[in-house]
Short mmCIF file of C-alpha atoms in Angstrom, two decimals:
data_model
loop_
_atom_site.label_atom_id
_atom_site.label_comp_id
_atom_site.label_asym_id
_atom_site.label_seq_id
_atom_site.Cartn_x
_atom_site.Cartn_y
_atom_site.Cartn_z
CA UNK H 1 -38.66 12.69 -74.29
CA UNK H 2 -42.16 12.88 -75.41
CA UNK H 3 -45.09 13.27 -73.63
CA UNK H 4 -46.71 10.34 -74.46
CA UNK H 5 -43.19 8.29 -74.20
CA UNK H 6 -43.02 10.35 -70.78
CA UNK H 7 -46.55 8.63 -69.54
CA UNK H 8 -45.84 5.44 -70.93
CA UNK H 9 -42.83 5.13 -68.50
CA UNK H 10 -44.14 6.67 -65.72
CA UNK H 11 -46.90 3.51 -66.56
CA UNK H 12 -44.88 0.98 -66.77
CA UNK H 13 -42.70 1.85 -63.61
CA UNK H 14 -45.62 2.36 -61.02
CA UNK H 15 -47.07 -1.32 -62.75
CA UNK H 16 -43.97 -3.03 -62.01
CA UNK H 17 -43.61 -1.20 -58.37
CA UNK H 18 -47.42 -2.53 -57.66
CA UNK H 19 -46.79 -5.98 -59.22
CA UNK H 20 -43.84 -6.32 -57.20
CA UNK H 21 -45.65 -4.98 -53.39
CA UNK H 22 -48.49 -7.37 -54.77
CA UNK H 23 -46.37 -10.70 -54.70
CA UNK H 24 -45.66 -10.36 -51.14
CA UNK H 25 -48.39 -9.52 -49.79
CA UNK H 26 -50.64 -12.51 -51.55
CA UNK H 27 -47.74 -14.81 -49.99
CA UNK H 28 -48.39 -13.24 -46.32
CA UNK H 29 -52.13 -13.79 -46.82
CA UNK H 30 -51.68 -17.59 -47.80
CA UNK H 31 -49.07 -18.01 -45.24
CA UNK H 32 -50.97 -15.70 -42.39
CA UNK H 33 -52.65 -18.19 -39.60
CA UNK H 34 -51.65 -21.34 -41.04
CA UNK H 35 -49.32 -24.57 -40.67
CA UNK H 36 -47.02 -26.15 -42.08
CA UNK H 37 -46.62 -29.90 -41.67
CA UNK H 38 -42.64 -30.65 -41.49
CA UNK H 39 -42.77 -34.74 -42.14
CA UNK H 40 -39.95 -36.53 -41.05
CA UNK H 41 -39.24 -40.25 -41.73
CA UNK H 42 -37.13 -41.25 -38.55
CA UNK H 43 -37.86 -41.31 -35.08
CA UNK H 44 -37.76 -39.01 -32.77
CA UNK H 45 -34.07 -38.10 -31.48
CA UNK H 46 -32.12 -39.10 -34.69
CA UNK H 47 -30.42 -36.60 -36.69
CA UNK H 48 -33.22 -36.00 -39.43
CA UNK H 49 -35.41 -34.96 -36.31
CA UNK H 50 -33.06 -33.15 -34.70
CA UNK H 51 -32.73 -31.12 -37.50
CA UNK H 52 -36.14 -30.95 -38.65
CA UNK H 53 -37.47 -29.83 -34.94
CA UNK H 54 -34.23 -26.71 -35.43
CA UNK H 55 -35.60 -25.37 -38.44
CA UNK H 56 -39.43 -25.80 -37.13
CA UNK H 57 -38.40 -23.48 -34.28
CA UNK H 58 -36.83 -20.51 -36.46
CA UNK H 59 -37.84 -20.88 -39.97
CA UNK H 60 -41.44 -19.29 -39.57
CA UNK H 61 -40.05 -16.24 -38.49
CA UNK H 62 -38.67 -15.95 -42.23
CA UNK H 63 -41.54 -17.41 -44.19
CA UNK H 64 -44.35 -14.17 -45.25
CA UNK H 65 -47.39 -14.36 -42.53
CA UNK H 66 -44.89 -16.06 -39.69
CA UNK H 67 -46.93 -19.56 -39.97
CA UNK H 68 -46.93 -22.18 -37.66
CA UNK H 69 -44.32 -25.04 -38.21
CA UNK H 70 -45.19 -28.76 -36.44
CA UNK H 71 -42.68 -31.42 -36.75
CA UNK H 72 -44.33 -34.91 -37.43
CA UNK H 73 -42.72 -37.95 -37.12
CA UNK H 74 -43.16 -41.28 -39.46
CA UNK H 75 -40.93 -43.50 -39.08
CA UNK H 76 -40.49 -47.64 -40.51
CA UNK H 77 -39.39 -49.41 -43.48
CA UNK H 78 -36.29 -47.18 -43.64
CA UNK H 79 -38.45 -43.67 -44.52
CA UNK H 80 -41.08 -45.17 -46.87
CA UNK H 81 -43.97 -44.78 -44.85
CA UNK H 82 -43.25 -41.10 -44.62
CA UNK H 83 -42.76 -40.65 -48.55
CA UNK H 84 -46.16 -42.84 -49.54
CA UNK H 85 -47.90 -40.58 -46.93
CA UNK H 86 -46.92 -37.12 -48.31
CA UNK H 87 -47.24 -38.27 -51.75
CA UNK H 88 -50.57 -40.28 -51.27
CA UNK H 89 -52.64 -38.29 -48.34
CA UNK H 90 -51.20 -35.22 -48.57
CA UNK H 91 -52.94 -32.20 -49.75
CA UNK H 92 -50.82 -30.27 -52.69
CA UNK H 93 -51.15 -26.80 -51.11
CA UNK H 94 -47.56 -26.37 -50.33
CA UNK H 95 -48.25 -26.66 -46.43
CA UNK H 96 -46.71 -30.04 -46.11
CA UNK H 97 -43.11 -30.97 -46.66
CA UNK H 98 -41.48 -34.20 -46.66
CA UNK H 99 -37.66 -34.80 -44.61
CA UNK H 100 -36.33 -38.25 -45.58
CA UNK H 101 -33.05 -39.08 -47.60
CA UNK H 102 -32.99 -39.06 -50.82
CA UNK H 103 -32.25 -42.35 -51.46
CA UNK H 104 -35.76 -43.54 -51.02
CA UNK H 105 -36.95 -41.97 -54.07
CA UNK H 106 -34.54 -43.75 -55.81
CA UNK H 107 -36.02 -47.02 -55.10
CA UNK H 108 -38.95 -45.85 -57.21
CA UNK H 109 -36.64 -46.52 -60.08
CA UNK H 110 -35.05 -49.24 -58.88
CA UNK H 111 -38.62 -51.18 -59.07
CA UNK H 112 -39.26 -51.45 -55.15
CA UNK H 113 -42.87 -53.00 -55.19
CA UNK H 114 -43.91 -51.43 -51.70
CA UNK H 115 -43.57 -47.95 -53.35
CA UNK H 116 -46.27 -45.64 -53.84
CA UNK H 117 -45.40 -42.91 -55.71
CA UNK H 118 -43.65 -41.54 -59.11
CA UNK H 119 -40.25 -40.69 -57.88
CA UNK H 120 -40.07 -38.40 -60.80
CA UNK H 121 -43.13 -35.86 -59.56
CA UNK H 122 -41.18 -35.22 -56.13
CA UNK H 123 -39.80 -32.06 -56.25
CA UNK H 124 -36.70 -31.03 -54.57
CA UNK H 125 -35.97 -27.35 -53.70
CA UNK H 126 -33.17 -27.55 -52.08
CA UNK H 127 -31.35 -29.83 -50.31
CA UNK H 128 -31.17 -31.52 -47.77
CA UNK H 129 -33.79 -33.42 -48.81
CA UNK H 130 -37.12 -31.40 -48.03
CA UNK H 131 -39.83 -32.24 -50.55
CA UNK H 132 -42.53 -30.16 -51.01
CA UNK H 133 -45.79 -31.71 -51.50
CA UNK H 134 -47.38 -29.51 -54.18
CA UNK H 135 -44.24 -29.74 -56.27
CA UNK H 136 -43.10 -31.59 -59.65
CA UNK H 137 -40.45 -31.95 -61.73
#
């Protein structure tokens, strides 16, 4: 191997090593002393609560910066309220998340006139059913 081929790869390998320390360290400094808002569209005590208020207590531990996780509740007109509000009043800086079935993006397309929102620019990570309020399809 060449010299130059010899300092090209040397290059390239400690870029890649500091590109790859970079990534999480910028997500520990966004995540470091903040919130996230975990919006749920049922009451309290129901299953989507219950569930939500379980991850709330263990999932910061996992997330880069160990942020804060608060469990809000918004419940009527079967989970609606919940979706219009993270898709109308929420900031899109990935600090609030949405917990409501799936089914009421659907009545976006099914022409529901109390609907706020493009069904189509929720985003959907993973399931079950957490959306994301800085994502789009």
């Amino acid at each position: 191997m060449s010299v130059a081929v010899s300092r090209l790869f040397k290059f390239v390998i400690g870029l890649g090593l500091t590109l790859i320390a970079a990534v999480p360290a910028s997500a520990q400094e966004f995540y470091k002393g903040k919130t996230i808002v975990l919006i749920v569209g049922t009451a309290a005590g129901g299953g989507f609560d219950t569930y939500s208020r379980m991850l709330a207590r263990h999932f910061g531990k996992y997330l880069p910066g160990n942020p804060n996780i608060v469990v809000q509740n918004m419940p009527g007109a079967g989970q609606l309220i919940a979706a219009n509000h993270l898709y109308n009043r929420s900031q899109p800086d990935g600090l609030t998340v949405g917990h409501f079935s799936g089914s009421v993006i659907f009545r976006h397309v099914l022409g529901d006139q109390s609907v706020m929102f493009d069904g189509r620019k929720f985003g959907v990570p993973s399931q079950p059913n957490f959306l994301p309020s800085n994502m789009t399809l």
